[in-house]
């Protein structure tokens, strides 16, 4: 359970930094993402999930 809380905390820190350090740039990024076709966005999302899963697995293997 503490691992899940840690993961959520890390996500919030990274997301918060984007909003805190570059709020005006965020509009440009959203517009850029809007121009990417939905199927490409889906593939990018699935790749991010796979990479995240692999990193979590690696972190657990290195820790134990």
Short mmCIF file of N, CA and C in Angstrom, two decimals:
data_model
loop_
_atom_site.label_atom_id
_atom_site.label_comp_id
_atom_site.label_asym_id
_atom_site.label_seq_id
_atom_site.Cartn_x
_atom_site.Cartn_y
_atom_site.Cartn_z
N UNK A 1 0.82 -1.20 0.00
CA UNK A 1 0.00 0.00 0.00
C UNK A 1 0.87 1.27 0.00
N UNK A 2 1.96 1.24 0.75
CA UNK A 2 2.83 2.43 0.78
C UNK A 2 3.46 2.68 -0.59
N UNK A 3 3.67 1.61 -1.35
CA UNK A 3 4.22 1.75 -2.70
C UNK A 3 3.26 2.52 -3.58
N UNK A 4 1.97 2.25 -3.46
CA UNK A 4 0.95 2.95 -4.24
C UNK A 4 0.89 4.42 -3.86
N UNK A 5 0.95 4.71 -2.58
CA UNK A 5 0.94 6.10 -2.11
C UNK A 5 2.17 6.83 -2.62
N UNK A 6 3.32 6.17 -2.59
CA UNK A 6 4.55 6.76 -3.12
C UNK A 6 4.42 7.07 -4.61
N UNK A 7 3.88 6.13 -5.36
CA UNK A 7 3.71 6.32 -6.80
C UNK A 7 2.78 7.50 -7.11
N UNK A 8 1.67 7.56 -6.41
CA UNK A 8 0.73 8.67 -6.63
C UNK A 8 1.38 10.00 -6.25
N UNK A 9 2.13 10.01 -5.17
CA UNK A 9 2.83 11.23 -4.76
C UNK A 9 3.83 11.69 -5.80
N UNK A 10 4.57 10.76 -6.37
CA UNK A 10 5.54 11.12 -7.40
C UNK A 10 4.86 11.67 -8.65
N UNK A 11 3.75 11.08 -9.04
CA UNK A 11 3.00 11.58 -10.20
C UNK A 11 2.52 13.01 -9.93
N UNK A 12 2.00 13.25 -8.73
CA UNK A 12 1.50 14.58 -8.40
C UNK A 12 2.63 15.62 -8.39
N UNK A 13 3.80 15.23 -7.93
CA UNK A 13 4.94 16.16 -7.93
C UNK A 13 5.32 16.53 -9.36
N UNK A 14 5.43 15.54 -10.22
CA UNK A 14 5.82 15.81 -11.61
C UNK A 14 4.75 16.65 -12.31
N UNK A 15 3.49 16.28 -12.15
CA UNK A 15 2.41 17.05 -12.78
C UNK A 15 2.36 18.46 -12.22
N UNK A 16 2.55 18.60 -10.92
CA UNK A 16 2.53 19.92 -10.30
C UNK A 16 3.64 20.81 -10.80
N UNK A 17 4.81 20.23 -11.05
CA UNK A 17 5.92 21.01 -11.58
C UNK A 17 5.60 21.58 -12.95
N UNK A 18 4.92 20.81 -13.77
CA UNK A 18 4.54 21.31 -15.10
C UNK A 18 3.65 22.53 -14.96
N UNK A 19 2.65 22.45 -14.10
CA UNK A 19 1.74 23.59 -13.91
C UNK A 19 2.44 24.77 -13.25
N UNK A 20 3.35 24.51 -12.33
CA UNK A 20 4.01 25.59 -11.60
C UNK A 20 5.09 26.30 -12.41
N UNK A 21 5.84 25.54 -13.20
CA UNK A 21 7.00 26.12 -13.89
C UNK A 21 6.70 26.62 -15.30
N UNK A 22 5.69 26.04 -15.95
CA UNK A 22 5.44 26.44 -17.34
C UNK A 22 3.94 26.45 -17.67
N UNK A 23 3.14 27.23 -16.95
CA UNK A 23 1.70 27.20 -17.20
C UNK A 23 1.30 27.69 -18.59
N UNK A 24 2.01 28.67 -19.13
CA UNK A 24 1.65 29.17 -20.46
C UNK A 24 2.06 28.17 -21.55
N UNK A 25 3.11 27.46 -21.32
CA UNK A 25 3.57 26.46 -22.28
C UNK A 25 2.61 25.28 -22.36
N UNK A 26 1.87 25.06 -21.28
CA UNK A 26 0.93 23.95 -21.21
C UNK A 26 -0.14 24.07 -22.30
N UNK A 27 -0.60 25.27 -22.59
CA UNK A 27 -1.59 25.47 -23.65
C UNK A 27 -1.04 25.01 -25.00
N UNK A 28 0.22 25.33 -25.27
CA UNK A 28 0.84 24.91 -26.52
C UNK A 28 0.95 23.39 -26.60
N UNK A 29 1.28 22.76 -25.50
CA UNK A 29 1.42 21.31 -25.47
C UNK A 29 0.07 20.64 -25.71
N UNK A 30 -0.98 21.19 -25.09
CA UNK A 30 -2.33 20.64 -25.28
C UNK A 30 -2.73 20.77 -26.74
N UNK A 31 -2.45 21.88 -27.36
CA UNK A 31 -2.78 22.07 -28.78
C UNK A 31 -1.99 21.10 -29.65
N UNK A 32 -0.72 20.88 -29.33
CA UNK A 32 0.09 19.92 -30.08
C UNK A 32 -0.49 18.51 -29.96
N UNK A 33 -0.89 18.14 -28.76
CA UNK A 33 -1.48 16.81 -28.56
C UNK A 33 -2.80 16.69 -29.32
N UNK A 34 -3.56 17.76 -29.36
CA UNK A 34 -4.84 17.75 -30.07
C UNK A 34 -4.63 17.47 -31.56
N UNK A 35 -3.50 17.88 -32.12
CA UNK A 35 -3.23 17.68 -33.55
C UNK A 35 -2.82 16.24 -33.88
N UNK A 36 -2.40 15.48 -32.87
CA UNK A 36 -1.98 14.09 -33.10
C UNK A 36 -3.24 13.24 -33.30
N UNK A 37 -3.26 12.39 -34.31
CA UNK A 37 -4.43 11.54 -34.55
C UNK A 37 -4.72 10.65 -33.33
N UNK A 38 -6.01 10.37 -33.06
CA UNK A 38 -6.38 9.57 -31.89
C UNK A 38 -5.68 8.21 -31.82
N UNK A 39 -5.53 7.55 -32.95
CA UNK A 39 -4.89 6.23 -32.92
C UNK A 39 -3.42 6.34 -32.50
N UNK A 40 -2.74 7.40 -32.93
CA UNK A 40 -1.35 7.62 -32.52
C UNK A 40 -1.28 7.93 -31.03
N UNK A 41 -2.24 8.72 -30.53
CA UNK A 41 -2.29 9.00 -29.09
C UNK A 41 -2.49 7.72 -28.30
N UNK A 42 -3.34 6.83 -28.81
CA UNK A 42 -3.58 5.55 -28.14
C UNK A 42 -2.29 4.73 -28.07
N UNK A 43 -1.55 4.69 -29.16
CA UNK A 43 -0.29 3.94 -29.19
C UNK A 43 0.72 4.55 -28.21
N UNK A 44 0.79 5.87 -28.18
CA UNK A 44 1.69 6.54 -27.24
C UNK A 44 1.29 6.22 -25.80
N UNK A 45 -0.01 6.24 -25.53
CA UNK A 45 -0.50 5.91 -24.19
C UNK A 45 -0.17 4.48 -23.80
N UNK A 46 -0.37 3.54 -24.72
CA UNK A 46 -0.05 2.15 -24.43
C UNK A 46 1.44 1.95 -24.22
N UNK A 47 2.25 2.66 -24.99
CA UNK A 47 3.70 2.59 -24.81
C UNK A 47 4.10 3.14 -23.44
N UNK A 48 3.45 4.21 -23.01
CA UNK A 48 3.73 4.79 -21.70
C UNK A 48 3.35 3.82 -20.58
N UNK A 49 2.21 3.15 -20.73
CA UNK A 49 1.79 2.15 -19.75
C UNK A 49 2.80 1.01 -19.69
N UNK A 50 3.23 0.53 -20.85
CA UNK A 50 4.20 -0.56 -20.89
C UNK A 50 5.53 -0.15 -20.26
N UNK A 51 5.99 1.05 -20.58
CA UNK A 51 7.25 1.53 -20.01
C UNK A 51 7.13 1.70 -18.50
N UNK A 52 6.02 2.28 -18.06
CA UNK A 52 5.80 2.44 -16.63
C UNK A 52 5.75 1.12 -15.90
N UNK A 53 5.09 0.14 -16.48
CA UNK A 53 5.02 -1.19 -15.88
C UNK A 53 6.41 -1.81 -15.80
N UNK A 54 7.19 -1.66 -16.86
CA UNK A 54 8.55 -2.20 -16.86
C UNK A 54 9.41 -1.52 -15.80
N UNK A 55 9.27 -0.22 -15.64
CA UNK A 55 10.05 0.50 -14.63
C UNK A 55 9.65 0.08 -13.22
N UNK A 56 8.36 -0.12 -12.99
CA UNK A 56 7.90 -0.60 -11.68
C UNK A 56 8.46 -1.98 -11.40
N UNK A 57 8.40 -2.87 -12.40
CA UNK A 57 8.95 -4.21 -12.24
C UNK A 57 10.44 -4.15 -11.94
N UNK A 58 11.17 -3.32 -12.67
CA UNK A 58 12.61 -3.19 -12.46
C UNK A 58 12.92 -2.65 -11.07
N UNK A 59 12.17 -1.66 -10.63
CA UNK A 59 12.39 -1.08 -9.30
C UNK A 59 12.17 -2.14 -8.21
N UNK A 60 11.16 -2.96 -8.38
CA UNK A 60 10.90 -4.01 -7.39
C UNK A 60 12.00 -5.07 -7.42
N UNK A 61 12.49 -5.41 -8.59
CA UNK A 61 13.57 -6.41 -8.70
C UNK A 61 14.86 -5.88 -8.07
N UNK A 62 15.15 -4.62 -8.26
CA UNK A 62 16.37 -4.04 -7.70
C UNK A 62 16.28 -3.87 -6.18
N UNK A 63 15.05 -3.64 -5.68
CA UNK A 63 14.86 -3.42 -4.25
C UNK A 63 14.88 -4.72 -3.46
N UNK A 64 14.55 -5.83 -4.11
CA UNK A 64 14.42 -7.06 -3.32
C UNK A 64 15.23 -8.13 -3.84
#
